[in-house]
Amino acid sequence: MTPSSLCVGLAETIRGFQLILSGELDSLPEQAFYLIEMTLNLCVLTPNRIVYNFKLKEIILPTNSGQIDVLPSHAPIATAVDIGILRIRLNDQWLTIVLTDAFARIGNNEITQTLEKVEAILRKAEGKRQIIEVNLALRRAKTRVEATNTIW
């Protein structure tokens, strides 16, 4: 996300002011102007590179205490992310990433997610076989953790 991609062009700004001054927008409630840019910026990082950096509408994070659904204007929070599936809503499409060893920081409509490993790439709904494989891998990992806890 570059700073220029967050800015409105001069011509569009002038056109917006002309609409306001002409009274064409007088029938709209004041709150309509608050909700114009209701998106989140997501930056997914690994130790080696930036994996994703884009605007989105919603994200669901798996955490130790359950899933967190993050929408624009979410309260600031920093959390460890549990092994699981990160769900991202871009427009009307849901994308997923399988996570292990992650940490997320949320604030000012920005989400920074650091990952030790990205085990799967973004995939669309047609990847049902991959989702089944991911669920099996997750179950195997949980079983290993339970077995380790039982031994100790």
Coordinates of C-alpha atoms in Angstrom, one line a residue:
M1 CA 0.0 0.0 0.0
T2 CA 1.6 3.2 -1.1
P3 CA 0.7 6.6 0.3
S4 CA -0.6 7.7 -3.1
S5 CA -3.1 4.8 -3.2
L6 CA -4.7 6.2 -0.1
C7 CA -5.2 9.7 -1.6
V8 CA -8.0 11.0 -3.8
G9 CA -7.0 12.9 -7.0
L10 CA -7.4 16.6 -7.3
A11 CA -10.2 16.4 -9.9
E12 CA -12.2 14.0 -7.8
T13 CA -11.7 16.3 -4.7
I14 CA -12.9 19.3 -6.6
R15 CA -15.9 17.4 -7.9
G16 CA -16.8 16.4 -4.4
F17 CA -16.6 19.9 -3.1
Q18 CA -18.8 21.1 -6.0
L19 CA -21.4 18.4 -5.0
I20 CA -21.4 19.7 -1.4
L21 CA -21.6 23.3 -2.4
S22 CA -24.4 22.7 -4.9
G23 CA -26.6 21.1 -2.1
E24 CA -27.0 17.8 -3.9
L25 CA -25.8 15.9 -0.8
D26 CA -27.9 17.9 1.7
S27 CA -30.4 15.0 2.0
L28 CA -27.7 12.6 3.3
P29 CA -27.3 12.3 7.0
E30 CA -23.9 13.4 8.5
Q31 CA -23.0 9.8 9.3
A32 CA -23.0 8.9 5.6
F33 CA -19.7 10.8 5.3
Y34 CA -18.1 8.9 8.2
L35 CA -18.5 5.5 6.5
I36 CA -17.0 6.4 3.1
E37 CA -13.7 4.5 3.7
M38 CA -14.6 1.5 5.9
T39 CA -11.7 -0.8 5.1
L40 CA -8.8 -2.3 6.9
N41 CA -5.2 -2.4 5.8
L42 CA -3.6 -5.9 6.2
C43 CA 0.1 -6.4 6.1
V44 CA 1.2 -10.1 6.4
L45 CA 5.0 -10.4 7.1
T46 CA 7.4 -13.3 7.4
P47 CA 11.0 -12.9 8.6
N48 CA 12.1 -12.8 5.0
R49 CA 9.5 -10.8 3.1
I50 CA 6.1 -9.1 3.0
V51 CA 3.6 -11.8 1.9
Y52 CA 0.5 -9.6 1.4
N53 CA -0.3 -6.0 1.7
F54 CA -3.8 -4.9 0.7
K55 CA -7.1 -3.4 1.8
L56 CA -9.9 -5.6 3.0
K57 CA -13.3 -5.5 4.7
E58 CA -13.0 -8.1 7.4
I59 CA -10.6 -10.6 8.9
I60 CA -11.1 -13.5 11.2
L61 CA -8.1 -14.5 13.3
P62 CA -7.8 -17.8 15.2
T63 CA -6.4 -17.1 18.7
N64 CA -5.8 -19.1 21.9
S65 CA -9.1 -17.8 23.3
G66 CA -11.2 -18.3 20.2
Q67 CA -11.7 -16.5 16.9
I68 CA -11.5 -12.7 16.7
D69 CA -13.6 -11.1 14.0
V70 CA -12.0 -7.7 13.1
L71 CA -14.0 -5.0 11.3
P72 CA -13.0 -1.4 10.6
S73 CA -12.6 0.7 13.8
H74 CA -11.8 -2.3 15.9
A75 CA -10.3 -1.6 19.3
P76 CA -6.5 -1.8 19.4
I77 CA -5.2 -5.2 20.4
A78 CA -2.1 -7.3 20.2
T79 CA -2.5 -11.1 20.3
A80 CA -0.8 -14.4 19.6
V81 CA -2.5 -16.2 16.8
D82 CA -3.2 -19.9 17.2
I83 CA -2.6 -22.6 14.7
G84 CA -5.6 -22.4 12.4
I85 CA -7.1 -20.7 9.4
L86 CA -6.9 -16.9 8.8
R87 CA -10.0 -15.8 6.9
I88 CA -9.9 -12.6 4.9
R89 CA -12.9 -10.9 3.2
L90 CA -11.9 -8.9 0.1
N91 CA -15.0 -7.3 -1.2
D92 CA -17.5 -10.3 -1.4
Q93 CA -14.9 -13.1 -1.6
W94 CA -13.4 -15.0 1.3
L95 CA -9.8 -16.1 1.1
T96 CA -7.9 -18.3 3.5
I97 CA -4.3 -18.8 4.8
V98 CA -3.2 -21.6 7.1
L99 CA -1.2 -20.2 10.0
T100 CA 1.2 -21.5 12.6
D101 CA 3.4 -19.4 15.0
A102 CA 1.8 -16.0 14.3
F103 CA 1.3 -12.7 16.1
A104 CA -1.1 -9.9 15.2
R105 CA -1.3 -6.2 16.1
I106 CA -4.5 -4.4 15.3
G107 CA -5.0 -0.6 15.6
N108 CA -6.0 2.5 13.5
N109 CA -7.7 0.2 10.9
E110 CA -4.4 -1.5 10.3
I111 CA -3.6 -5.2 11.0
T112 CA 0.0 -6.3 11.0
Q113 CA 0.4 -10.1 11.1
T114 CA 3.8 -11.6 11.5
L115 CA 4.2 -15.3 10.5
E116 CA 7.0 -17.7 11.2
K117 CA 5.7 -19.9 8.4
V118 CA 3.0 -19.7 5.8
E119 CA 1.9 -23.3 5.2
A120 CA -0.6 -22.6 2.4
I121 CA -1.2 -19.9 -0.1
L122 CA -4.4 -17.9 -0.6
R123 CA -7.0 -20.2 -2.2
K124 CA -10.6 -19.8 -3.3
A125 CA -13.6 -21.9 -2.4
E126 CA -13.0 -24.4 -5.2
G127 CA -10.0 -25.7 -3.3
K128 CA -12.1 -28.0 -1.1
R129 CA -9.5 -30.8 -1.3
Q130 CA -6.8 -28.4 0.1
I131 CA -9.1 -27.4 2.9
I132 CA -9.6 -31.1 3.9
E133 CA -5.9 -31.7 3.8
V134 CA -5.3 -28.6 6.0
N135 CA -7.9 -29.7 8.5
L136 CA -6.2 -33.1 8.7
A137 CA -2.8 -31.5 9.2
L138 CA -4.3 -29.3 11.9
R139 CA -5.8 -32.4 13.6
R140 CA -2.4 -34.1 13.4
A141 CA -0.6 -31.1 15.0
K142 CA -3.2 -30.9 17.8
T143 CA -2.8 -34.6 18.5
R144 CA 1.0 -34.2 18.7
V145 CA 0.5 -31.4 21.2
E146 CA -1.9 -33.4 23.3
A147 CA 0.5 -36.4 23.2
T148 CA 3.3 -34.2 24.4
N149 CA 1.2 -32.7 27.2
T150 CA 0.2 -36.2 28.3
I151 CA 3.8 -37.4 28.5
W152 CA 4.8 -34.5 30.8

